[in-house]
Amino acid sequence: MEAENPIVLPGDTIDPSLIPTHKKLPLRLGPGLRHIPPSVIVPTMAGQLVTDRKKNSMWVEYNGGRYVPSQGDLVIGQIHHGGADTYYVSLAPHTPNATLPQLSFESATKKTRPVLAAGQLVYARVALANRHMDAELECVSAATGRADGLGPLVGGCAFPISLGLARRLLMAPRQAGGGGGGGGGGGVEVLDILGAEGLAFETAVGRNGKVWVGSEDTRTIVLVGRALKETDDGNLDVEAQRKMVRRLLKETR
């Protein structure tokens, strides 16, 4: 990933030298960018231009604004209501409900499909996203047929975070469970730091600005939520995250 991330404004033309190229992978545009044929790329919102040359992708990093579903996004949604074959899922305020086919779960059939009540949280991937249609979600990998960590989220609690922090947490691979929920990205190591202190919890991060935290200890869930909020509100660097975690642990012991 590039060390320097220039600030871009809506309507700017992206300098071709900043556009990654790859011999095998097609260029993928993430949130905040639009392609104008044949080869012009312009930002649709203000923020930092981020490129990942290994994945041949680029997007605009920003904190504010309304979440707009993009294909491939991992999201945490709440069941709004169900239909005959589809669940309708709320992703964010002022964002139309997404649809989740009831057979889009691992090994789901008409007899074994999960029965989800209104208010149930689900971890899903955006399968289809189009500005003229409601987004469609899936809780199973189309390639493997497995859940790969997606599906209903049982227990725990979901905390709101900024869209920017959500993207930073998702920038590096994560490992759920027993040691604290995985590696942070983009200078966010608060979850790793909490895990190193012996806290046992698991997390799921939604690009729509939500983090779900699960643990057998309610106090751990609350502490992780507070640590995420302080990291987000203060835009804390790694050293400040360590100091904040030590302070929170002292306050709760």
JSON list of C-alpha atoms in Angstrom, two decimals:
[
{"chain": "A", "resi": 1, "resn": "MET", "atom": "CA", "xyz": [0.00, 0.00, 0.00]},
{"chain": "A", "resi": 2, "resn": "GLU", "atom": "CA", "xyz": [1.23, 3.46, -0.81]},
{"chain": "A", "resi": 3, "resn": "ALA", "atom": "CA", "xyz": [2.81, 5.43, 2.02]},
{"chain": "A", "resi": 4, "resn": "GLU", "atom": "CA", "xyz": [1.55, 8.74, 0.65]},
{"chain": "A", "resi": 5, "resn": "ASN", "atom": "CA", "xyz": [-2.18, 9.14, 0.24]},
{"chain": "A", "resi": 6, "resn": "PRO", "atom": "CA", "xyz": [-3.05, 12.39, -1.52]},
{"chain": "A", "resi": 7, "resn": "ILE", "atom": "CA", "xyz": [-6.21, 14.32, -0.64]},
{"chain": "A", "resi": 8, "resn": "VAL", "atom": "CA", "xyz": [-8.77, 14.31, -3.46]},
{"chain": "A", "resi": 9, "resn": "LEU", "atom": "CA", "xyz": [-11.95, 16.31, -4.00]},
{"chain": "A", "resi": 10, "resn": "PRO", "atom": "CA", "xyz": [-15.12, 15.47, -5.95]},
{"chain": "A", "resi": 11, "resn": "GLY", "atom": "CA", "xyz": [-14.61, 16.13, -9.65]},
{"chain": "A", "resi": 12, "resn": "ASP", "atom": "CA", "xyz": [-10.81, 15.92, -9.56]},
{"chain": "A", "resi": 13, "resn": "THR", "atom": "CA", "xyz": [-9.15, 13.81, -12.23]},
{"chain": "A", "resi": 14, "resn": "ILE", "atom": "CA", "xyz": [-6.94, 11.11, -10.75]},
{"chain": "A", "resi": 15, "resn": "ASP", "atom": "CA", "xyz": [-3.37, 11.36, -12.02]},
{"chain": "A", "resi": 16, "resn": "PRO", "atom": "CA", "xyz": [-2.66, 8.20, -14.11]},
{"chain": "A", "resi": 17, "resn": "SER", "atom": "CA", "xyz": [0.59, 7.68, -12.18]},
{"chain": "A", "resi": 18, "resn": "LEU", "atom": "CA", "xyz": [-1.47, 7.06, -9.03]},
{"chain": "A", "resi": 19, "resn": "ILE", "atom": "CA", "xyz": [-3.60, 4.34, -10.64]},
{"chain": "A", "resi": 20, "resn": "PRO", "atom": "CA", "xyz": [-2.23, 0.86, -9.84]},
{"chain": "A", "resi": 21, "resn": "THR", "atom": "CA", "xyz": [-1.64, -1.67, -12.61]},
{"chain": "A", "resi": 22, "resn": "HIS", "atom": "CA", "xyz": [-1.40, -5.44, -12.44]},
{"chain": "A", "resi": 23, "resn": "LYS", "atom": "CA", "xyz": [-0.50, -8.02, -15.07]},
{"chain": "A", "resi": 24, "resn": "LYS", "atom": "CA", "xyz": [-3.32, -10.39, -14.09]},
{"chain": "A", "resi": 25, "resn": "LEU", "atom": "CA", "xyz": [-5.85, -8.64, -11.85]},
{"chain": "A", "resi": 26, "resn": "PRO", "atom": "CA", "xyz": [-8.37, -6.11, -13.18]},
{"chain": "A", "resi": 27, "resn": "LEU", "atom": "CA", "xyz": [-8.50, -2.70, -11.52]},
{"chain": "A", "resi": 28, "resn": "ARG", "atom": "CA", "xyz": [-11.07, -2.58, -8.71]},
{"chain": "A", "resi": 29, "resn": "LEU", "atom": "CA", "xyz": [-12.58, 0.74, -7.66]},
{"chain": "A", "resi": 30, "resn": "GLY", "atom": "CA", "xyz": [-13.88, 0.98, -4.12]},
{"chain": "A", "resi": 31, "resn": "PRO", "atom": "CA", "xyz": [-16.08, 3.56, -2.39]},
{"chain": "A", "resi": 32, "resn": "GLY", "atom": "CA", "xyz": [-15.63, 7.18, -3.44]},
{"chain": "A", "resi": 33, "resn": "LEU", "atom": "CA", "xyz": [-14.45, 6.61, -7.02]},
{"chain": "A", "resi": 34, "resn": "ARG", "atom": "CA", "xyz": [-16.23, 6.51, -10.38]},
{"chain": "A", "resi": 35, "resn": "HIS", "atom": "CA", "xyz": [-14.99, 5.38, -13.78]},
{"chain": "A", "resi": 36, "resn": "ILE", "atom": "CA", "xyz": [-15.79, 7.60, -16.78]},
{"chain": "A", "resi": 37, "resn": "PRO", "atom": "CA", "xyz": [-15.08, 5.67, -20.01]},
{"chain": "A", "resi": 38, "resn": "PRO", "atom": "CA", "xyz": [-12.70, 5.15, -21.54]},
{"chain": "A", "resi": 39, "resn": "SER", "atom": "CA", "xyz": [-10.04, 5.73, -18.87]},
{"chain": "A", "resi": 40, "resn": "VAL", "atom": "CA", "xyz": [-10.90, 8.64, -16.56]},
{"chain": "A", "resi": 41, "resn": "ILE", "atom": "CA", "xyz": [-11.35, 8.03, -12.82]},
{"chain": "A", "resi": 42, "resn": "VAL", "atom": "CA", "xyz": [-12.83, 10.77, -10.64]},
{"chain": "A", "resi": 43, "resn": "PRO", "atom": "CA", "xyz": [-13.60, 10.96, -6.90]},
{"chain": "A", "resi": 44, "resn": "THR", "atom": "CA", "xyz": [-17.21, 11.31, -5.82]},
{"chain": "A", "resi": 45, "resn": "MET", "atom": "CA", "xyz": [-16.32, 12.44, -2.28]},
{"chain": "A", "resi": 46, "resn": "ALA", "atom": "CA", "xyz": [-13.52, 14.23, -0.46]},
{"chain": "A", "resi": 47, "resn": "GLY", "atom": "CA", "xyz": [-10.88, 12.21, 1.37]},
{"chain": "A", "resi": 48, "resn": "GLN", "atom": "CA", "xyz": [-7.55, 10.41, 1.06]},
{"chain": "A", "resi": 49, "resn": "LEU", "atom": "CA", "xyz": [-6.88, 8.37, -2.06]},
{"chain": "A", "resi": 50, "resn": "VAL", "atom": "CA", "xyz": [-5.66, 4.92, -1.02]},
{"chain": "A", "resi": 51, "resn": "THR", "atom": "CA", "xyz": [-4.22, 2.33, -3.39]},
{"chain": "A", "resi": 52, "resn": "ASP", "atom": "CA", "xyz": [-3.36, -1.33, -2.89]},
{"chain": "A", "resi": 53, "resn": "ARG", "atom": "CA", "xyz": [-1.09, -2.36, -5.76]},
{"chain": "A", "resi": 54, "resn": "LYS", "atom": "CA", "xyz": [-1.00, -6.03, -4.71]},
{"chain": "A", "resi": 55, "resn": "LYS", "atom": "CA", "xyz": [-4.77, -6.28, -5.09]},
{"chain": "A", "resi": 56, "resn": "ASN", "atom": "CA", "xyz": [-4.87, -3.70, -7.90]},
{"chain": "A", "resi": 57, "resn": "SER", "atom": "CA", "xyz": [-7.51, -1.70, -6.07]},
{"chain": "A", "resi": 58, "resn": "MET", "atom": "CA", "xyz": [-8.07, 1.90, -5.00]},
{"chain": "A", "resi": 59, "resn": "TRP", "atom": "CA", "xyz": [-10.64, 3.83, -3.00]},
{"chain": "A", "resi": 60, "resn": "VAL", "atom": "CA", "xyz": [-11.22, 7.10, -1.13]},
{"chain": "A", "resi": 61, "resn": "GLU", "atom": "CA", "xyz": [-10.76, 6.99, 2.63]},
{"chain": "A", "resi": 62, "resn": "TYR", "atom": "CA", "xyz": [-13.26, 9.21, 4.47]},
{"chain": "A", "resi": 63, "resn": "ASN", "atom": "CA", "xyz": [-14.92, 9.30, 7.88]},
{"chain": "A", "resi": 64, "resn": "GLY", "atom": "CA", "xyz": [-18.26, 10.99, 7.41]},
{"chain": "A", "resi": 65, "resn": "GLY", "atom": "CA", "xyz": [-21.14, 10.57, 5.06]},
{"chain": "A", "resi": 66, "resn": "ARG", "atom": "CA", "xyz": [-23.82, 7.94, 4.53]},
{"chain": "A", "resi": 67, "resn": "TYR", "atom": "CA", "xyz": [-22.92, 4.31, 3.96]},
{"chain": "A", "resi": 68, "resn": "VAL", "atom": "CA", "xyz": [-23.48, 3.26, 0.35]},
{"chain": "A", "resi": 69, "resn": "PRO", "atom": "CA", "xyz": [-23.34, -0.53, -0.24]},
{"chain": "A", "resi": 70, "resn": "SER", "atom": "CA", "xyz": [-20.59, -1.73, -2.57]},
{"chain": "A", "resi": 71, "resn": "GLN", "atom": "CA", "xyz": [-20.23, -5.25, -3.95]},
{"chain": "A", "resi": 72, "resn": "GLY", "atom": "CA", "xyz": [-17.96, -7.36, -1.76]},
{"chain": "A", "resi": 73, "resn": "ASP", "atom": "CA", "xyz": [-18.46, -5.30, 1.41]},
{"chain": "A", "resi": 74, "resn": "LEU", "atom": "CA", "xyz": [-18.70, -7.19, 4.68]},
{"chain": "A", "resi": 75, "resn": "VAL", "atom": "CA", "xyz": [-21.57, -5.69, 6.68]},
{"chain": "A", "resi": 76, "resn": "ILE", "atom": "CA", "xyz": [-23.41, -6.16, 9.96]},
{"chain": "A", "resi": 77, "resn": "GLY", "atom": "CA", "xyz": [-27.14, -5.86, 9.38]},
{"chain": "A", "resi": 78, "resn": "GLN", "atom": "CA", "xyz": [-30.27, -6.11, 11.50]},
{"chain": "A", "resi": 79, "resn": "ILE", "atom": "CA", "xyz": [-33.28, -8.09, 10.32]},
{"chain": "A", "resi": 80, "resn": "HIS", "atom": "CA", "xyz": [-36.10, -5.61, 9.71]},
{"chain": "A", "resi": 81, "resn": "HIS", "atom": "CA", "xyz": [-38.76, -8.08, 8.61]},
{"chain": "A", "resi": 82, "resn": "GLY", "atom": "CA", "xyz": [-39.11, -11.24, 6.59]},
{"chain": "A", "resi": 83, "resn": "GLY", "atom": "CA", "xyz": [-41.01, -12.17, 3.45]},
{"chain": "A", "resi": 84, "resn": "ALA", "atom": "CA", "xyz": [-41.91, -15.48, 1.85]},
{"chain": "A", "resi": 85, "resn": "ASP", "atom": "CA", "xyz": [-38.38, -16.20, 0.62]},
{"chain": "A", "resi": 86, "resn": "THR", "atom": "CA", "xyz": [-36.41, -13.11, 1.62]},
{"chain": "A", "resi": 87, "resn": "TYR", "atom": "CA", "xyz": [-35.30, -11.21, 4.71]},
{"chain": "A", "resi": 88, "resn": "TYR", "atom": "CA", "xyz": [-35.14, -7.43, 4.58]},
{"chain": "A", "resi": 89, "resn": "VAL", "atom": "CA", "xyz": [-32.09, -6.13, 6.39]},
{"chain": "A", "resi": 90, "resn": "SER", "atom": "CA", "xyz": [-31.33, -2.66, 7.77]},
{"chain": "A", "resi": 91, "resn": "LEU", "atom": "CA", "xyz": [-27.70, -1.65, 7.18]},
{"chain": "A", "resi": 92, "resn": "ALA", "atom": "CA", "xyz": [-27.62, 2.03, 8.19]},
{"chain": "A", "resi": 93, "resn": "PRO", "atom": "CA", "xyz": [-29.91, 5.02, 8.77]},
{"chain": "A", "resi": 94, "resn": "HIS", "atom": "CA", "xyz": [-31.15, 6.63, 5.54]},
{"chain": "A", "resi": 95, "resn": "THR", "atom": "CA", "xyz": [-29.96, 3.59, 3.54]},
{"chain": "A", "resi": 96, "resn": "PRO", "atom": "CA", "xyz": [-32.65, 1.44, 1.87]},
{"chain": "A", "resi": 97, "resn": "ASN", "atom": "CA", "xyz": [-33.08, -2.04, 3.34]},
{"chain": "A", "resi": 98, "resn": "ALA", "atom": "CA", "xyz": [-31.02, -4.74, 1.66]},
{"chain": "A", "resi": 99, "resn": "THR", "atom": "CA", "xyz": [-32.46, -8.12, 0.72]},
{"chain": "A", "resi": 100, "resn": "LEU", "atom": "CA", "xyz": [-31.12, -11.43, 2.03]},
{"chain": "A", "resi": 101, "resn": "PRO", "atom": "CA", "xyz": [-32.49, -14.58, 0.32]},
{"chain": "A", "resi": 102, "resn": "GLN", "atom": "CA", "xyz": [-33.40, -17.17, 2.95]},
{"chain": "A", "resi": 103, "resn": "LEU", "atom": "CA", "xyz": [-31.41, -19.82, 1.06]},
{"chain": "A", "resi": 104, "resn": "SER", "atom": "CA", "xyz": [-28.22, -17.72, 1.10]},
{"chain": "A", "resi": 105, "resn": "PHE", "atom": "CA", "xyz": [-26.85, -19.60, 4.11]},
{"chain": "A", "resi": 106, "resn": "GLU", "atom": "CA", "xyz": [-24.54, -22.60, 4.31]},
{"chain": "A", "resi": 107, "resn": "SER", "atom": "CA", "xyz": [-26.41, -25.87, 3.58]},
{"chain": "A", "resi": 108, "resn": "ALA", "atom": "CA", "xyz": [-29.75, -24.02, 3.63]},
{"chain": "A", "resi": 109, "resn": "THR", "atom": "CA", "xyz": [-32.81, -25.70, 2.12]},
{"chain": "A", "resi": 110, "resn": "LYS", "atom": "CA", "xyz": [-36.48, -24.86, 2.41]},
{"chain": "A", "resi": 111, "resn": "LYS", "atom": "CA", "xyz": [-36.61, -27.16, 5.45]},
{"chain": "A", "resi": 112, "resn": "THR", "atom": "CA", "xyz": [-33.30, -26.23, 7.11]},
{"chain": "A", "resi": 113, "resn": "ARG", "atom": "CA", "xyz": [-33.05, -22.48, 6.36]},
{"chain": "A", "resi": 114, "resn": "PRO", "atom": "CA", "xyz": [-32.51, -20.35, 9.47]},
{"chain": "A", "resi": 115, "resn": "VAL", "atom": "CA", "xyz": [-35.52, -18.65, 11.01]},
{"chain": "A", "resi": 116, "resn": "LEU", "atom": "CA", "xyz": [-34.50, -15.10, 11.94]},
{"chain": "A", "resi": 117, "resn": "ALA", "atom": "CA", "xyz": [-36.67, -12.76, 13.97]},
{"chain": "A", "resi": 118, "resn": "ALA", "atom": "CA", "xyz": [-36.87, -8.99, 13.61]},
{"chain": "A", "resi": 119, "resn": "GLY", "atom": "CA", "xyz": [-33.92, -7.42, 15.41]},
{"chain": "A", "resi": 120, "resn": "GLN", "atom": "CA", "xyz": [-31.55, -10.37, 14.85]},
{"chain": "A", "resi": 121, "resn": "LEU", "atom": "CA", "xyz": [-28.05, -9.36, 13.76]},
{"chain": "A", "resi": 122, "resn": "VAL", "atom": "CA", "xyz": [-26.38, -11.01, 10.77]},
{"chain": "A", "resi": 123, "resn": "TYR", "atom": "CA", "xyz": [-22.88, -10.82, 9.34]},
{"chain": "A", "resi": 124, "resn": "ALA", "atom": "CA", "xyz": [-23.13, -10.80, 5.56]},
{"chain": "A", "resi": 125, "resn": "ARG", "atom": "CA", "xyz": [-21.41, -9.90, 2.31]},
{"chain": "A", "resi": 126, "resn": "VAL", "atom": "CA", "xyz": [-22.88, -7.55, -0.30]},
{"chain": "A", "resi": 127, "resn": "ALA", "atom": "CA", "xyz": [-23.43, -9.82, -3.30]},
{"chain": "A", "resi": 128, "resn": "LEU", "atom": "CA", "xyz": [-25.00, -7.24, -5.61]},
{"chain": "A", "resi": 129, "resn": "ALA", "atom": "CA", "xyz": [-25.05, -3.46, -5.43]},
{"chain": "A", "resi": 130, "resn": "ASN", "atom": "CA", "xyz": [-26.61, -1.14, -7.97]},
{"chain": "A", "resi": 131, "resn": "ARG", "atom": "CA", "xyz": [-27.64, 2.48, -7.58]},
{"chain": "A", "resi": 132, "resn": "HIS", "atom": "CA", "xyz": [-31.04, 1.68, -9.11]},
{"chain": "A", "resi": 133, "resn": "MET", "atom": "CA", "xyz": [-31.80, -1.40, -6.97]},
{"chain": "A", "resi": 134, "resn": "ASP", "atom": "CA", "xyz": [-31.68, -2.42, -3.33]},
{"chain": "A", "resi": 135, "resn": "ALA", "atom": "CA", "xyz": [-28.48, -4.21, -2.36]},
{"chain": "A", "resi": 136, "resn": "GLU", "atom": "CA", "xyz": [-28.56, -8.01, -2.09]},
{"chain": "A", "resi": 137, "resn": "LEU", "atom": "CA", "xyz": [-26.70, -9.82, 0.69]},
{"chain": "A", "resi": 138, "resn": "GLU", "atom": "CA", "xyz": [-25.38, -13.35, 1.11]},
{"chain": "A", "resi": 139, "resn": "CYS", "atom": "CA", "xyz": [-24.20, -15.34, 4.14]},
{"chain": "A", "resi": 140, "resn": "VAL", "atom": "CA", "xyz": [-22.38, -17.99, 2.15]},
{"chain": "A", "resi": 141, "resn": "SER", "atom": "CA", "xyz": [-19.42, -17.93, -0.23]},
{"chain": "A", "resi": 142, "resn": "ALA", "atom": "CA", "xyz": [-20.52, -18.39, -3.83]},
{"chain": "A", "resi": 143, "resn": "ALA", "atom": "CA", "xyz": [-17.16, -20.06, -4.55]},
{"chain": "A", "resi": 144, "resn": "THR", "atom": "CA", "xyz": [-16.97, -22.57, -1.67]},
{"chain": "A", "resi": 145, "resn": "GLY", "atom": "CA", "xyz": [-20.58, -22.90, -0.52]},
{"chain": "A", "resi": 146, "resn": "ARG", "atom": "CA", "xyz": [-19.39, -22.34, 3.05]},
{"chain": "A", "resi": 147, "resn": "ALA", "atom": "CA", "xyz": [-20.29, -19.65, 5.55]},
{"chain": "A", "resi": 148, "resn": "ASP", "atom": "CA", "xyz": [-16.66, -18.61, 6.12]},
{"chain": "A", "resi": 149, "resn": "GLY", "atom": "CA", "xyz": [-17.65, -16.77, 9.30]},
{"chain": "A", "resi": 150, "resn": "LEU", "atom": "CA", "xyz": [-20.84, -15.25, 7.91]},
{"chain": "A", "resi": 151, "resn": "GLY", "atom": "CA", "xyz": [-24.32, -15.79, 9.31]},
{"chain": "A", "resi": 152, "resn": "PRO", "atom": "CA", "xyz": [-26.41, -14.91, 12.37]},
{"chain": "A", "resi": 153, "resn": "LEU", "atom": "CA", "xyz": [-24.58, -13.20, 15.24]},
{"chain": "A", "resi": 154, "resn": "VAL", "atom": "CA", "xyz": [-25.73, -14.72, 18.52]},
{"chain": "A", "resi": 155, "resn": "GLY", "atom": "CA", "xyz": [-25.38, -12.82, 21.78]},
{"chain": "A", "resi": 156, "resn": "GLY", "atom": "CA", "xyz": [-22.77, -10.11, 22.17]},
{"chain": "A", "resi": 157, "resn": "CYS", "atom": "CA", "xyz": [-23.36, -6.48, 21.29]},
{"chain": "A", "resi": 158, "resn": "ALA", "atom": "CA", "xyz": [-22.91, -4.27, 18.23]},
{"chain": "A", "resi": 159, "resn": "PHE", "atom": "CA", "xyz": [-21.20, -0.88, 18.58]},
{"chain": "A", "resi": 160, "resn": "PRO", "atom": "CA", "xyz": [-21.37, 1.99, 16.08]},
{"chain": "A", "resi": 161, "resn": "ILE", "atom": "CA", "xyz": [-18.06, 3.28, 14.69]},
{"chain": "A", "resi": 162, "resn": "SER", "atom": "CA", "xyz": [-17.12, 5.69, 11.93]},
{"chain": "A", "resi": 163, "resn": "LEU", "atom": "CA", "xyz": [-16.93, 4.44, 8.36]},
{"chain": "A", "resi": 164, "resn": "GLY", "atom": "CA", "xyz": [-13.25, 5.34, 8.35]},
{"chain": "A", "resi": 165, "resn": "LEU", "atom": "CA", "xyz": [-12.43, 3.18, 11.38]},
{"chain": "A", "resi": 166, "resn": "ALA", "atom": "CA", "xyz": [-14.45, 0.32, 9.91]},
{"chain": "A", "resi": 167, "resn": "ARG", "atom": "CA", "xyz": [-12.38, 0.38, 6.72]},
{"chain": "A", "resi": 168, "resn": "ARG", "atom": "CA", "xyz": [-9.12, 0.59, 8.69]},
{"chain": "A", "resi": 169, "resn": "LEU", "atom": "CA", "xyz": [-10.09, -2.42, 10.81]},
{"chain": "A", "resi": 170, "resn": "LEU", "atom": "CA", "xyz": [-10.89, -4.40, 7.65]},
{"chain": "A", "resi": 171, "resn": "MET", "atom": "CA", "xyz": [-7.64, -3.53, 5.88]},
{"chain": "A", "resi": 172, "resn": "ALA", "atom": "CA", "xyz": [-5.77, -6.49, 7.44]},
{"chain": "A", "resi": 173, "resn": "PRO", "atom": "CA", "xyz": [-6.84, -10.14, 7.81]},
{"chain": "A", "resi": 174, "resn": "ARG", "atom": "CA", "xyz": [-8.66, -10.85, 11.06]},
{"chain": "A", "resi": 175, "resn": "GLN", "atom": "CA", "xyz": [-8.88, -13.97, 13.20]},
{"chain": "A", "resi": 176, "resn": "ALA", "atom": "CA", "xyz": [-11.95, -14.29, 15.36]},
{"chain": "A", "resi": 177, "resn": "GLY", "atom": "CA", "xyz": [-12.00, -15.88, 18.79]},
{"chain": "A", "resi": 178, "resn": "GLY", "atom": "CA", "xyz": [-9.97, -16.68, 21.91]},
{"chain": "A", "resi": 179, "resn": "GLY", "atom": "CA", "xyz": [-7.10, -14.24, 21.65]},
{"chain": "A", "resi": 180, "resn": "GLY", "atom": "CA", "xyz": [-9.00, -11.08, 21.03]},
{"chain": "A", "resi": 181, "resn": "GLY", "atom": "CA", "xyz": [-10.28, -11.04, 17.50]},
{"chain": "A", "resi": 182, "resn": "GLY", "atom": "CA", "xyz": [-7.39, -10.57, 15.16]},
{"chain": "A", "resi": 183, "resn": "GLY", "atom": "CA", "xyz": [-5.03, -8.09, 13.59]},
{"chain": "A", "resi": 184, "resn": "GLY", "atom": "CA", "xyz": [-5.84, -4.46, 13.11]},
{"chain": "A", "resi": 185, "resn": "GLY", "atom": "CA", "xyz": [-5.15, -2.45, 9.99]},
{"chain": "A", "resi": 186, "resn": "GLY", "atom": "CA", "xyz": [-4.27, 1.09, 9.09]},
{"chain": "A", "resi": 187, "resn": "GLY", "atom": "CA", "xyz": [-2.62, 1.84, 12.45]},
{"chain": "A", "resi": 188, "resn": "VAL", "atom": "CA", "xyz": [-5.50, 0.37, 14.49]},
{"chain": "A", "resi": 189, "resn": "GLU", "atom": "CA", "xyz": [-4.14, -2.26, 16.88]},
{"chain": "A", "resi": 190, "resn": "VAL", "atom": "CA", "xyz": [-6.50, -1.77, 19.80]},
{"chain": "A", "resi": 191, "resn": "LEU", "atom": "CA", "xyz": [-8.09, -5.22, 19.40]},
{"chain": "A", "resi": 192, "resn": "ASP", "atom": "CA", "xyz": [-4.69, -6.93, 19.30]},
{"chain": "A", "resi": 193, "resn": "ILE", "atom": "CA", "xyz": [-3.63, -4.96, 22.39]},
{"chain": "A", "resi": 194, "resn": "LEU", "atom": "CA", "xyz": [-6.75, -6.02, 24.27]},
{"chain": "A", "resi": 195, "resn": "GLY", "atom": "CA", "xyz": [-6.19, -9.65, 23.29]},
{"chain": "A", "resi": 196, "resn": "ALA", "atom": "CA", "xyz": [-2.57, -9.49, 24.45]},
{"chain": "A", "resi": 197, "resn": "GLU", "atom": "CA", "xyz": [-3.86, -8.42, 27.87]},
{"chain": "A", "resi": 198, "resn": "GLY", "atom": "CA", "xyz": [-5.64, -11.76, 28.18]},
{"chain": "A", "resi": 199, "resn": "LEU", "atom": "CA", "xyz": [-9.17, -10.70, 27.27]},
{"chain": "A", "resi": 200, "resn": "ALA", "atom": "CA", "xyz": [-11.11, -13.43, 25.45]},
{"chain": "A", "resi": 201, "resn": "PHE", "atom": "CA", "xyz": [-13.55, -12.14, 22.84]},
{"chain": "A", "resi": 202, "resn": "GLU", "atom": "CA", "xyz": [-14.45, -12.35, 19.18]},
{"chain": "A", "resi": 203, "resn": "THR", "atom": "CA", "xyz": [-15.38, -9.62, 16.74]},
{"chain": "A", "resi": 204, "resn": "ALA", "atom": "CA", "xyz": [-17.04, -9.03, 13.39]},
{"chain": "A", "resi": 205, "resn": "VAL", "atom": "CA", "xyz": [-16.43, -5.73, 11.58]},
{"chain": "A", "resi": 206, "resn": "GLY", "atom": "CA", "xyz": [-18.98, -4.28, 9.18]},
{"chain": "A", "resi": 207, "resn": "ARG", "atom": "CA", "xyz": [-17.95, -1.77, 6.56]},
{"chain": "A", "resi": 208, "resn": "ASN", "atom": "CA", "xyz": [-21.27, -0.05, 7.23]},
{"chain": "A", "resi": 209, "resn": "GLY", "atom": "CA", "xyz": [-19.89, 1.34, 10.49]},
{"chain": "A", "resi": 210, "resn": "LYS", "atom": "CA", "xyz": [-20.56, -1.39, 13.04]},
{"chain": "A", "resi": 211, "resn": "VAL", "atom": "CA", "xyz": [-18.47, -3.77, 15.14]},
{"chain": "A", "resi": 212, "resn": "TRP", "atom": "CA", "xyz": [-19.99, -6.78, 16.87]},
{"chain": "A", "resi": 213, "resn": "VAL", "atom": "CA", "xyz": [-18.22, -8.00, 20.01]},
{"chain": "A", "resi": 214, "resn": "GLY", "atom": "CA", "xyz": [-18.98, -11.38, 21.58]},
{"chain": "A", "resi": 215, "resn": "SER", "atom": "CA", "xyz": [-17.67, -12.79, 24.86]},
{"chain": "A", "resi": 216, "resn": "GLU", "atom": "CA", "xyz": [-18.79, -14.90, 27.80]},
{"chain": "A", "resi": 217, "resn": "ASP", "atom": "CA", "xyz": [-17.89, -11.95, 30.05]},
{"chain": "A", "resi": 218, "resn": "THR", "atom": "CA", "xyz": [-20.22, -8.95, 29.76]},
{"chain": "A", "resi": 219, "resn": "ARG", "atom": "CA", "xyz": [-17.58, -6.65, 31.23]},
{"chain": "A", "resi": 220, "resn": "THR", "atom": "CA", "xyz": [-15.20, -7.62, 28.45]},
{"chain": "A", "resi": 221, "resn": "ILE", "atom": "CA", "xyz": [-17.79, -6.71, 25.82]},
{"chain": "A", "resi": 222, "resn": "VAL", "atom": "CA", "xyz": [-18.31, -3.28, 27.40]},
{"chain": "A", "resi": 223, "resn": "LEU", "atom": "CA", "xyz": [-14.57, -2.67, 27.74]},
{"chain": "A", "resi": 224, "resn": "VAL", "atom": "CA", "xyz": [-13.89, -3.54, 24.10]},
{"chain": "A", "resi": 225, "resn": "GLY", "atom": "CA", "xyz": [-16.72, -1.24, 23.02]},
{"chain": "A", "resi": 226, "resn": "ARG", "atom": "CA", "xyz": [-15.32, 1.63, 25.10]},
{"chain": "A", "resi": 227, "resn": "ALA", "atom": "CA", "xyz": [-11.83, 1.08, 23.69]},
{"chain": "A", "resi": 228, "resn": "LEU", "atom": "CA", "xyz": [-13.13, 1.18, 20.12]},
{"chain": "A", "resi": 229, "resn": "LYS", "atom": "CA", "xyz": [-15.11, 4.36, 20.78]},
{"chain": "A", "resi": 230, "resn": "GLU", "atom": "CA", "xyz": [-12.13, 6.17, 22.36]},
{"chain": "A", "resi": 231, "resn": "THR", "atom": "CA", "xyz": [-9.84, 5.05, 19.52]},
{"chain": "A", "resi": 232, "resn": "ASP", "atom": "CA", "xyz": [-12.37, 6.32, 17.00]},
{"chain": "A", "resi": 233, "resn": "ASP", "atom": "CA", "xyz": [-13.29, 9.60, 18.68]},
{"chain": "A", "resi": 234, "resn": "GLY", "atom": "CA", "xyz": [-9.69, 10.53, 19.44]},
{"chain": "A", "resi": 235, "resn": "ASN", "atom": "CA", "xyz": [-8.16, 9.13, 16.22]},
{"chain": "A", "resi": 236, "resn": "LEU", "atom": "CA", "xyz": [-5.55, 7.57, 18.51]},
{"chain": "A", "resi": 237, "resn": "ASP", "atom": "CA", "xyz": [-2.20, 6.34, 17.22]},
{"chain": "A", "resi": 238, "resn": "VAL", "atom": "CA", "xyz": [-0.85, 2.95, 18.31]},
{"chain": "A", "resi": 239, "resn": "GLU", "atom": "CA", "xyz": [0.99, 4.22, 21.40]},
{"chain": "A", "resi": 240, "resn": "ALA", "atom": "CA", "xyz": [-2.05, 6.18, 22.54]},
{"chain": "A", "resi": 241, "resn": "GLN", "atom": "CA", "xyz": [-4.16, 3.03, 22.05]},
{"chain": "A", "resi": 242, "resn": "ARG", "atom": "CA", "xyz": [-1.82, 1.11, 24.38]},
{"chain": "A", "resi": 243, "resn": "LYS", "atom": "CA", "xyz": [-2.04, 3.79, 27.07]},
{"chain": "A", "resi": 244, "resn": "MET", "atom": "CA", "xyz": [-5.82, 3.95, 26.75]},
{"chain": "A", "resi": 245, "resn": "VAL", "atom": "CA", "xyz": [-6.18, 0.17, 27.10]},
{"chain": "A", "resi": 246, "resn": "ARG", "atom": "CA", "xyz": [-4.01, 0.14, 30.24]},
{"chain": "A", "resi": 247, "resn": "ARG", "atom": "CA", "xyz": [-6.14, 2.92, 31.73]},
{"chain": "A", "resi": 248, "resn": "LEU", "atom": "CA", "xyz": [-9.41, 1.15, 30.97]},
{"chain": "A", "resi": 249, "resn": "LEU", "atom": "CA", "xyz": [-8.13, -2.10, 32.46]},
{"chain": "A", "resi": 250, "resn": "LYS", "atom": "CA", "xyz": [-7.16, -0.33, 35.68]},
{"chain": "A", "resi": 251, "resn": "GLU", "atom": "CA", "xyz": [-10.59, 1.31, 35.88]},
{"chain": "A", "resi": 252, "resn": "THR", "atom": "CA", "xyz": [-12.41, -2.01, 35.54]},
{"chain": "A", "resi": 253, "resn": "ARG", "atom": "CA", "xyz": [-10.32, -4.06, 37.96]}
]
